[in-house]
XYZ file of N, CA and C in Angstrom:
759
model
N 111.819 105.546 131.889
C 111.102 104.293 131.684
C 111.931 103.368 130.817
N 112.165 102.172 131.303
C 112.946 101.194 130.561
C 112.021 100.187 129.896
N 112.321 99.878 128.648
C 111.590 98.852 127.917
C 112.537 97.743 127.462
N 113.599 97.560 128.207
C 114.579 96.547 127.857
C 113.930 95.173 127.807
N 114.234 94.441 126.746
C 113.726 93.089 126.511
C 112.240 93.039 126.187
N 111.591 94.189 125.993
C 110.204 94.218 125.563
C 110.134 94.169 124.045
N 109.062 93.593 123.547
C 108.805 93.549 122.110
C 107.544 94.363 121.840
N 107.648 95.346 120.938
C 106.552 96.269 120.686
C 106.204 96.290 119.210
N 104.917 96.350 118.925
C 104.405 96.479 117.555
C 103.596 97.762 117.482
N 103.916 98.613 116.505
C 103.215 99.884 116.328
C 102.741 99.973 114.887
N 101.438 100.188 114.694
C 100.906 100.319 113.336
C 100.813 101.790 112.943
N 100.740 102.021 111.637
C 100.638 103.385 111.135
C 101.806 104.248 111.554
N 103.026 103.714 111.435
C 104.181 104.328 112.100
C 105.281 104.775 111.136
N 104.961 104.930 109.867
C 105.979 105.353 108.929
C 106.421 106.793 109.095
N 105.582 107.604 109.726
C 105.920 109.001 109.981
C 105.070 109.488 111.141
N 105.270 110.746 111.514
C 104.415 111.386 112.508
C 104.498 110.776 113.892
N 103.343 110.725 114.554
C 103.264 110.263 115.928
C 103.752 108.813 116.062
N 103.311 107.947 115.152
C 103.708 106.547 115.233
C 105.201 106.340 115.124
N 105.838 107.097 114.241
C 107.291 106.995 114.088
C 107.998 107.430 115.359
N 107.515 108.492 115.981
C 108.139 108.940 117.223
C 107.923 107.928 118.343
N 106.785 107.285 118.386
C 106.571 106.208 119.354
C 107.614 105.104 119.173
N 107.828 104.713 117.924
C 108.821 103.669 117.638
C 110.216 104.096 118.063
N 110.574 105.344 117.762
C 111.901 105.842 118.138
C 112.104 105.804 119.646
N 111.113 106.265 120.379
C 111.256 106.300 121.835
C 111.281 104.897 122.427
N 110.473 103.996 121.886
C 110.500 102.612 122.375
C 111.852 101.966 122.103
N 112.379 102.172 120.914
C 113.685 101.600 120.572
C 114.782 102.198 121.436
N 114.721 103.497 121.653
C 115.733 104.158 122.469
C 115.724 103.634 123.903
N 114.526 103.244 124.367
C 114.402 102.744 125.733
C 114.665 101.243 125.844
N 115.038 100.604 124.726
C 115.457 99.215 124.799
C 114.544 98.190 124.188
N 113.392 98.633 123.669
C 112.455 97.679 123.095
C 112.875 97.242 121.703
N 112.519 96.011 121.351
C 112.607 95.535 119.973
C 111.294 95.920 119.301
N 111.365 96.679 118.210
C 110.190 97.321 117.633
C 109.878 96.762 116.258
N 108.600 96.439 116.042
C 108.098 96.120 114.709
C 107.297 97.322 114.243
N 107.760 97.966 113.184
C 107.142 99.186 112.660
C 106.305 98.845 111.443
N 105.022 99.156 111.512
C 104.119 98.896 110.398
C 103.669 100.203 109.750
N 103.559 100.165 108.434
C 102.871 101.221 107.698
C 102.326 100.612 106.417
N 101.212 101.133 105.937
C 100.632 100.620 104.703
C 101.518 100.928 103.507
N 102.315 101.990 103.610
C 103.224 102.409 102.547
C 104.584 101.753 102.775
N 104.974 100.895 101.874
C 106.220 100.126 102.057
C 107.438 101.050 102.121
N 107.451 102.091 101.301
C 108.589 103.023 101.290
C 108.658 103.783 102.608
N 107.504 104.253 103.101
C 107.485 104.946 104.387
C 107.920 104.026 105.514
N 107.475 102.781 105.476
C 107.861 101.829 106.528
C 109.367 101.624 106.541
N 109.949 101.424 105.365
C 111.401 101.202 105.289
C 112.179 102.433 105.723
N 111.746 103.616 105.272
C 112.457 104.838 105.665
C 112.271 105.120 107.155
N 111.098 104.755 107.686
C 110.873 104.927 109.115
C 111.807 104.073 109.945
N 111.987 102.832 109.542
C 112.908 101.947 110.253
C 114.324 102.503 110.220
N 114.742 102.991 109.066
C 116.088 103.559 108.959
C 116.250 104.752 109.895
N 115.226 105.612 109.961
C 115.299 106.772 110.852
C 115.407 106.335 112.300
N 114.612 105.358 112.689
C 114.652 104.867 114.077
C 116.032 104.333 114.417
N 116.574 103.514 113.552
C 117.889 102.918 113.818
C 118.983 103.981 113.820
N 118.914 104.915 112.873
C 119.926 105.975 112.811
C 119.919 106.835 114.066
N 118.732 107.134 114.566
C 118.601 108.026 115.728
C 118.909 107.312 117.030
N 118.457 106.064 117.140
C 118.513 105.384 118.442
C 119.600 104.320 118.534
N 120.016 103.767 117.396
C 120.913 102.620 117.432
C 120.240 101.364 117.941
N 118.901 101.407 118.046
C 118.165 100.287 118.608
C 117.734 99.279 117.558
N 116.822 98.389 117.972
C 116.326 97.320 117.123
C 114.957 97.673 116.581
N 114.830 97.713 115.266
C 113.556 98.037 114.639
C 113.496 97.362 113.281
N 112.382 96.682 113.008
C 112.195 96.043 111.713
C 110.890 96.514 111.088
N 110.809 96.428 109.778
C 109.641 96.876 109.029
C 108.691 95.721 108.770
N 107.387 96.026 108.816
C 106.378 95.060 108.392
C 105.287 95.856 107.678
N 105.456 96.027 106.370
C 104.569 96.895 105.596
C 103.300 96.152 105.191
N 102.175 96.884 105.211
C 100.918 96.304 104.781
C 99.745 96.987 105.434
N 98.550 96.564 105.058
C 97.302 97.193 105.491
C 96.870 96.661 106.853
N 97.033 97.475 107.875
C 96.732 97.059 109.252
C 95.240 97.082 109.556
N 94.396 97.210 108.520
C 92.966 97.061 108.731
C 92.471 95.689 108.306
N 93.376 94.854 107.768
C 92.995 93.532 107.269
C 93.324 92.456 108.299
N 92.319 91.703 108.784
C 92.559 90.709 109.841
C 93.641 89.681 109.511
N 93.707 89.215 108.279
C 94.722 88.205 107.936
C 96.117 88.795 108.028
N 96.276 90.030 107.569
C 97.577 90.690 107.655
C 97.946 90.950 109.112
N 96.985 91.369 109.900
C 97.223 91.609 111.331
C 97.768 90.353 111.997
N 97.153 89.218 111.710
C 97.608 87.976 112.332
C 99.025 87.634 111.907
N 99.366 87.911 110.646
C 100.738 87.651 110.185
C 101.738 88.526 110.929
N 101.368 89.776 111.197
C 102.267 90.656 111.954
C 102.535 90.099 113.344
N 101.481 89.700 114.024
C 101.632 89.166 115.376
C 102.440 87.874 115.348
N 102.122 86.998 114.423
C 102.849 85.728 114.320
C 104.330 85.962 114.024
N 104.625 86.935 113.177
C 106.016 87.240 112.842
C 106.771 87.775 114.050
N 106.139 88.658 114.800
C 106.775 89.211 115.997
C 107.130 88.102 116.979
N 106.203 87.176 117.181
C 106.434 86.092 118.139
C 107.467 85.106 117.613
N 107.400 84.811 116.314
C 108.378 83.889 115.736
C 109.796 84.451 115.820
N 109.930 85.765 115.653
C 111.254 86.379 115.634
C 111.794 86.625 117.034
N 110.916 87.052 117.949
C 111.395 87.485 119.269
C 110.871 86.648 120.435
N 109.929 85.739 120.186
C 109.482 84.822 121.225
C 108.299 85.279 122.053
N 107.973 86.562 121.998
C 106.848 87.078 122.782
C 106.452 88.439 122.216
N 105.344 88.982 122.739
C 104.844 90.285 122.318
C 104.299 90.984 123.555
N 104.879 92.128 123.888
C 104.560 92.788 125.151
C 103.723 94.055 125.008
N 103.912 94.781 123.914
C 103.276 96.075 123.728
C 102.740 96.163 122.309
N 101.470 96.534 122.186
C 100.891 96.747 120.864
C 100.170 98.088 120.867
N 100.574 98.952 119.936
C 99.956 100.274 119.802
C 99.235 100.326 118.470
N 97.908 100.390 118.531
C 97.082 100.480 117.328
C 96.971 101.957 116.946
N 97.931 102.392 116.161
C 98.025 103.807 115.803
C 97.529 104.090 114.391
N 97.404 103.063 113.556
C 96.953 103.278 112.178
C 95.545 103.860 112.179
N 95.362 104.890 111.385
C 94.049 105.519 111.287
C 93.963 106.350 110.026
N 92.751 106.683 109.642
C 92.527 107.472 108.443
C 91.527 108.576 108.748
N 91.806 109.769 108.238
C 90.917 110.914 108.388
C 90.378 111.274 107.021
N 89.074 111.145 106.822
C 88.444 111.548 105.566
C 87.414 112.619 105.878
N 87.805 113.869 105.670
C 86.910 114.988 105.922
C 85.735 114.945 104.941
N 84.603 115.482 105.358
C 83.471 115.575 104.440
C 82.226 116.119 105.103
N 81.425 116.826 104.336
C 80.134 117.346 104.785
C 79.201 116.173 105.104
N 78.586 116.197 106.249
C 77.683 115.118 106.662
C 76.601 114.855 105.618
N 76.059 115.904 105.003
C 74.924 115.758 104.096
C 75.295 115.046 102.796
N 76.560 115.024 102.465
C 76.981 114.408 101.208
C 78.057 113.333 101.408
N 78.333 112.963 102.655
C 79.393 111.994 102.938
C 79.055 110.654 102.293
N 80.018 110.071 101.590
C 79.732 108.868 100.807
C 79.820 107.602 101.650
N 79.045 106.586 101.277
C 79.157 105.300 101.964
C 80.576 104.723 101.877
N 81.250 104.938 100.748
C 82.593 104.406 100.587
C 83.562 105.026 101.601
N 83.480 106.351 101.783
C 84.344 107.019 102.756
C 84.014 106.568 104.166
N 82.725 106.472 104.480
C 82.286 106.058 105.812
C 82.828 104.666 106.153
N 82.654 103.731 105.234
C 83.076 102.355 105.496
C 84.596 102.235 105.586
N 85.320 103.046 104.808
C 86.783 102.991 104.885
C 87.271 103.496 106.237
N 86.677 104.578 106.735
C 87.034 105.085 108.060
C 86.796 104.018 109.126
N 85.655 103.356 109.055
C 85.357 102.325 110.049
C 86.274 101.115 109.901
N 86.606 100.748 108.680
C 87.482 99.597 108.468
C 88.861 99.829 109.068
N 89.442 100.997 108.787
C 90.799 101.268 109.264
C 90.793 101.568 110.756
N 89.950 102.505 111.173
C 90.012 102.998 112.546
C 89.431 102.022 113.562
N 88.335 101.356 113.196
C 87.680 100.455 114.151
C 88.050 98.993 113.928
N 87.796 98.476 112.734
C 88.086 97.055 112.509
C 89.576 96.768 112.679
N 90.427 97.653 112.170
C 91.859 97.440 112.319
C 92.294 97.367 113.765
N 91.774 98.285 114.575
C 92.117 98.287 115.990
C 91.529 97.082 116.716
N 90.271 96.779 116.441
C 89.596 95.654 117.110
C 90.339 94.346 116.861
N 90.654 94.070 115.595
C 91.259 92.774 115.281
C 92.747 92.727 115.634
N 93.407 93.874 115.673
C 94.777 93.897 116.196
C 94.759 93.595 117.691
N 93.832 94.211 118.415
C 93.714 93.930 119.844
C 93.397 92.461 120.081
N 92.525 91.911 119.268
C 92.155 90.503 119.413
C 93.353 89.587 119.195
N 94.075 89.800 118.098
C 95.226 88.949 117.792
C 96.315 89.081 118.848
N 96.585 90.326 119.264
C 97.610 90.543 120.281
C 97.211 89.943 121.623
N 95.955 90.121 122.009
C 95.500 89.601 123.299
C 95.533 88.083 123.336
N 95.222 87.446 122.214
C 95.297 85.987 122.169
C 96.713 85.488 122.399
N 97.695 86.251 121.964
C 99.092 85.912 122.253
C 99.452 86.258 123.691
N 99.067 87.454 124.123
C 99.466 87.923 125.460
C 98.876 87.073 126.575
N 97.697 86.509 126.361
C 97.098 85.717 127.436
C 97.837 84.387 127.639
N 98.671 84.014 126.666
C 99.511 82.829 126.814
C 100.780 83.108 127.603
N 101.089 84.389 127.796
C 102.318 84.811 128.453
C 102.035 85.119 129.920
N 102.857 84.638 130.805
C 102.642 84.907 132.228
C 102.758 86.388 132.548
N 103.458 87.123 131.697
C 103.659 88.557 131.934
C 102.539 89.421 131.385
N 101.611 88.854 130.606
C 100.536 89.634 130.018
C 101.050 90.587 128.977
N 100.569 91.837 129.030
C 101.016 92.825 128.060
C 100.202 94.096 128.148
N 100.497 95.034 127.266
C 99.812 96.331 127.234
C 99.334 96.633 125.827
N 98.080 97.065 125.727
C 97.489 97.526 124.473
C 97.203 99.019 124.586
N 97.429 99.730 123.500
C 97.122 101.158 123.453
C 96.501 101.489 122.116
N 95.377 102.225 122.163
C 94.701 102.676 120.953
C 94.893 104.182 120.812
N 95.087 104.653 119.585
C 95.178 106.086 119.352
C 93.793 106.635 119.021
N 93.251 107.403 119.937
C 91.960 108.057 119.757
C 92.213 109.489 119.273
N 91.389 110.430 119.693
C 91.510 111.820 119.250
C 90.606 112.693 120.097
N 90.957 113.965 120.188
C 90.051 114.905 120.855
C 88.716 114.999 120.128
N 88.697 114.633 118.830
C 87.431 114.666 118.099
C 86.482 113.561 118.544
N 86.965 112.633 119.346
C 86.089 111.670 119.988
C 85.460 112.216 121.256
N 85.869 113.427 121.651
C 85.332 114.078 122.853
C 84.552 115.348 122.537
N 84.961 116.059 121.490
C 84.331 117.313 121.113
C 84.009 117.295 119.625
N 82.845 117.815 119.277
C 82.438 117.848 117.872
C 83.375 118.738 117.067
N 83.635 118.303 115.829
C 84.539 119.039 114.953
C 83.951 119.019 113.549
N 83.925 120.161 112.905
C 83.298 120.301 111.599
C 83.881 119.316 110.585
N 82.989 118.670 109.830
C 83.348 117.770 108.726
C 84.062 116.498 109.177
N 83.931 116.151 110.465
C 84.568 114.932 110.961
C 83.601 114.044 111.740
N 82.361 113.972 111.270
C 81.364 113.158 111.983
C 81.755 111.692 112.037
N 82.130 111.117 110.911
C 82.483 109.691 110.884
C 83.771 109.431 111.651
N 84.757 110.296 111.445
C 86.041 110.130 112.130
C 85.870 110.255 113.650
N 85.181 111.307 114.093
C 84.971 111.494 115.528
C 84.212 110.343 116.146
N 83.206 109.840 115.429
C 82.444 108.686 115.904
C 83.369 107.481 116.081
N 84.258 107.268 115.113
C 85.158 106.111 115.196
C 86.117 106.230 116.374
N 86.582 107.436 116.664
C 87.529 107.623 117.759
C 86.837 107.479 119.114
N 85.610 107.961 119.228
C 84.856 107.746 120.466
C 84.611 106.255 120.689
N 84.359 105.540 119.616
C 84.129 104.095 119.721
C 85.364 103.362 120.227
N 86.552 103.811 119.828
C 87.784 103.176 120.315
C 87.886 103.288 121.837
N 87.477 104.408 122.377
C 87.561 104.579 123.837
C 86.580 103.662 124.543
N 85.418 103.429 123.948
C 84.476 102.474 124.531
C 85.001 101.052 124.396
N 85.685 100.769 123.302
C 86.292 99.441 123.142
C 87.298 99.179 124.259
N 88.142 100.166 124.555
C 89.122 99.987 125.632
C 88.438 99.718 126.967
N 87.365 100.444 127.242
C 86.639 100.209 128.504
C 86.066 98.797 128.546
N 85.465 98.365 127.440
C 84.840 97.053 127.421
C 85.870 95.930 127.575
N 87.053 96.117 126.985
C 88.062 95.064 127.039
C 88.659 94.865 128.427
N 88.439 95.814 129.316
C 88.863 95.611 130.707
C 88.235 94.335 131.260
N 86.966 94.111 130.912
C 86.266 92.906 131.380
C 86.937 91.650 130.835
N 87.354 91.711 129.574
C 87.879 90.535 128.904
C 89.343 90.238 129.242
N 90.137 91.274 129.459
C 91.592 91.109 129.457
C 92.280 91.181 130.812
N 91.642 91.770 131.796
C 92.329 92.009 133.067
C 92.806 90.720 133.717
N 92.037 89.661 133.600
C 92.419 88.390 134.240
C 93.709 87.819 133.650
N 94.084 88.295 132.463
C 95.309 87.819 131.819
C 96.467 88.808 131.985
N 96.304 89.774 132.873
C 97.323 90.781 133.139
C 97.614 91.645 131.906
N 96.570 91.894 131.138
C 96.671 92.765 129.970
C 95.912 94.046 130.286
N 96.603 95.184 130.219
C 95.889 96.451 130.377
C 95.703 97.098 129.017
N 94.671 97.926 128.909
C 94.298 98.509 127.628
C 93.814 99.929 127.867
N 94.391 100.876 127.143
C 94.056 102.288 127.299
C 94.065 102.972 125.945
N 93.659 104.234 125.933
C 93.752 105.030 124.710
C 94.453 106.347 125.026
N 95.147 106.863 124.017
C 95.696 108.210 124.077
C 94.928 109.037 123.052
N 94.495 110.234 123.458
C 93.691 111.085 122.586
C 94.458 112.370 122.296
N 95.201 112.402 121.192
C 95.940 113.630 120.860
C 95.015 114.756 120.437
N 95.442 115.969 120.751
C 94.826 117.148 120.171
C 95.591 117.541 118.926
N 95.524 118.804 118.580
C 96.239 119.300 117.405
C 97.724 119.019 117.566
N 98.306 118.364 116.564
C 99.699 117.921 116.642
C 100.421 118.261 115.349
N 101.640 118.734 115.475
C 102.441 119.101 114.315
C 103.060 117.855 113.694
N 102.531 117.444 112.560
C 103.033 116.282 111.832
C 103.231 116.674 110.373
N 103.780 115.746 109.601
C 103.952 116.006 108.174
C 102.623 116.366 107.510
N 101.560 115.690 107.911
C 100.258 115.937 107.292
C 99.678 117.285 107.695
N 99.666 117.583 108.986
C 99.042 118.840 109.418
C 99.833 120.059 108.982
N 101.145 119.894 108.856
C 101.955 121.040 108.473
C 101.857 121.369 106.985
N 101.086 120.564 106.226
C 100.763 120.963 104.863
C 99.915 122.236 104.835
N 99.227 122.477 105.945
C 98.433 123.707 106.100
C 99.328 124.783 106.709
N 99.660 125.834 105.974
C 100.595 126.842 106.490
C 100.052 127.619 107.689
N 98.732 127.567 107.904
C 98.125 128.284 109.021
C 97.927 127.413 110.256
N 98.228 126.122 110.141
C 97.875 125.174 111.195
C 98.529 125.527 112.535
N 99.831 125.699 112.531
C 100.544 125.952 113.783
C 100.070 127.244 114.440
N 99.905 128.283 113.665
C 99.481 129.563 114.217
C 98.062 129.491 114.760
N 97.176 128.849 114.005
C 95.777 128.737 114.438
C 95.661 127.995 115.753
N 96.312 126.832 115.832
C 96.175 126.014 117.042
C 96.979 126.571 118.210
N 98.024 127.294 117.952
C 98.742 127.976 119.040
C 97.847 129.035 119.663
N 97.051 129.697 118.822
C 96.169 130.766 119.313
C 95.030 130.228 120.166
N 94.484 129.069 119.834
C 93.282 128.595 120.526
C 93.561 127.485 121.541
N 94.823 127.096 121.702
C 95.186 126.085 122.700
C 95.635 126.785 123.979
N 95.031 126.466 125.134
C 95.385 127.162 126.371
C 96.880 127.173 126.689
N 97.589 126.096 126.382
C 99.018 126.053 126.662
C 99.850 126.827 125.647
N 99.203 127.395 124.647
C 99.865 128.325 123.747
C 100.568 127.728 122.560
N 100.386 126.433 122.315
C 101.010 125.810 121.152
C 100.321 124.493 120.844
N 100.447 124.055 119.594
C 100.036 122.702 119.234
C 101.039 121.709 119.808
N 100.611 120.461 119.929
C 101.514 119.414 120.430
C 102.562 119.065 119.392
N 103.683 118.585 119.859
C 104.663 117.939 118.989
C 104.439 116.432 119.043
N 105.025 115.712 118.095
C 104.898 114.258 118.132
C 105.540 113.694 119.395
N 106.539 114.376 119.906
C 107.186 113.927 121.149
C 106.224 114.025 122.327
N 105.412 115.079 122.375
C 104.412 115.206 123.444
C 103.490 113.993 123.470
N 103.032 113.592 122.301
C 102.081 112.473 122.241
C 102.786 111.146 122.522
N 103.980 110.978 121.978
C 104.719 109.735 122.231
C 105.067 109.584 123.709
N 105.409 110.681 124.373
C 105.684 110.618 125.813
C 104.478 110.083 126.573
N 103.289 110.561 126.189
C 102.058 110.112 126.833
C 101.830 108.629 126.569
N 102.027 108.232 125.327
C 101.820 106.832 124.955
C 102.771 105.912 125.704
N 104.032 106.295 125.777
C 105.013 105.427 126.431
C 104.699 105.237 127.905
N 104.208 106.274 128.560
C 103.810 106.091 129.950
C 102.717 105.029 130.058
N 101.720 105.088 129.173
C 100.577 104.186 129.274
C 100.931 102.736 128.971
N 102.012 102.488 128.233
C 102.416 101.099 127.964
C 103.601 100.668 128.827
N 103.987 101.515 129.759
C 105.126 101.196 130.620
C 104.688 100.426 131.864
N 105.670 99.903 132.579
C 105.379 99.213 133.845
C 104.781 100.176 134.875
N 105.065 101.460 134.736
C 104.540 102.441 135.691
C 103.020 102.602 135.584
N 102.440 102.142 134.477
C 100.998 102.313 134.263
C 100.246 100.986 134.257
N 100.837 99.929 134.792
C 100.197 98.619 134.698
C 98.888 98.514 135.469
N 98.662 99.417 136.441
C 97.397 99.390 137.172
C 96.394 100.390 136.599
N 96.719 100.966 135.445
C 95.803 101.869 134.751
C 95.229 101.117 133.562
N 93.921 101.002 133.481
C 93.313 100.293 132.363
C 91.911 100.818 132.103
N 91.510 100.786 130.839
C 90.197 101.278 130.438
C 90.089 102.784 130.393
N 91.210 103.474 130.386
C 91.211 104.929 130.475
C 91.637 105.576 129.154
N 91.219 106.833 128.984
C 91.692 107.631 127.861
C 92.402 108.857 128.408
N 93.635 109.065 127.970
C 94.424 110.211 128.418
C 94.508 111.216 127.276
N 93.921 112.391 127.495
C 93.887 113.440 126.475
C 95.156 114.269 126.580
N 95.834 114.422 125.447
C 97.060 115.231 125.393
C 96.833 116.344 124.372
N 96.274 117.451 124.847
C 95.830 118.492 123.905
C 96.115 119.912 124.371
N 96.965 120.059 125.381
C 97.269 121.399 125.860
C 96.077 122.134 126.442
N 95.026 121.386 126.808
C 93.852 121.984 127.435
C 92.726 122.348 126.489
N 92.873 122.035 125.197
C 91.885 122.493 124.224
C 90.478 121.981 124.519
N 90.322 120.717 124.905
C 88.974 120.181 125.130
C 88.269 120.809 126.326
N 89.033 121.478 127.197
C 88.400 122.127 128.356
C 87.574 123.344 127.937
N 87.979 123.990 126.848
C 87.245 125.196 126.425
C 86.778 125.100 124.976
N 87.412 124.282 124.159
C 86.994 123.898 122.822
C 86.689 125.045 121.868
N 87.560 126.037 121.749
C 87.315 127.067 120.732
C 87.499 126.481 119.331
N 86.669 126.882 118.400
C 86.742 126.357 117.049
C 87.923 126.950 116.289
N 88.583 126.132 115.458
C 89.642 126.662 114.617
C 89.106 127.356 113.367
N 87.802 127.298 113.153
C 87.220 127.851 111.934
C 86.716 129.277 112.167
């Protein structure tokens, strides 16, 4: 898949899945704007992308749940490169907690980052893309927890299921402008965060039908297909990349 002359913006991309998405997009020829709320992670992520790919990648650090900041990111991308073709709303937050004691502050933060951030990024990007004769592609990062219940993740799972409904609804709004919108729903994935748990890889390898947890490359491969020209007639869909876990859903606990 070639992304030559495409301009891509990826949020929550200082490490993990988002960083691998940026690397693959840059390697395939895209000019990449890498966002992370952590300025140091954003800068180090850009360096890693450039070192690995030799491609074009710039940093735009800040909170991708804030509408004003989101608009600045989109405006900067267009001012620098003239257009915006691919936007991946990957920024998200996981706040585990018992339903009976889950705090309003945690609940609202999950919704602000996972839902409001994605909604207003899609809005800002779509307003730009509808001005372009070529349209564009939007992708939201969902989760298998939006499909199957998972202990201590009621708010998070609810937010991820909502993202998939948002993608379906936006088909009505965006198709006439040649903008497609989809979600990728990763299962258990080996990232810097999950590997803090020394049992994570072994546990998920045991209960995943394909015999292992996903790598960030597995998820990025899925994402790149959905934002590529090969998927332009696919819209409003969620593609689960979980090694078959949601088909049988054994608990990790």
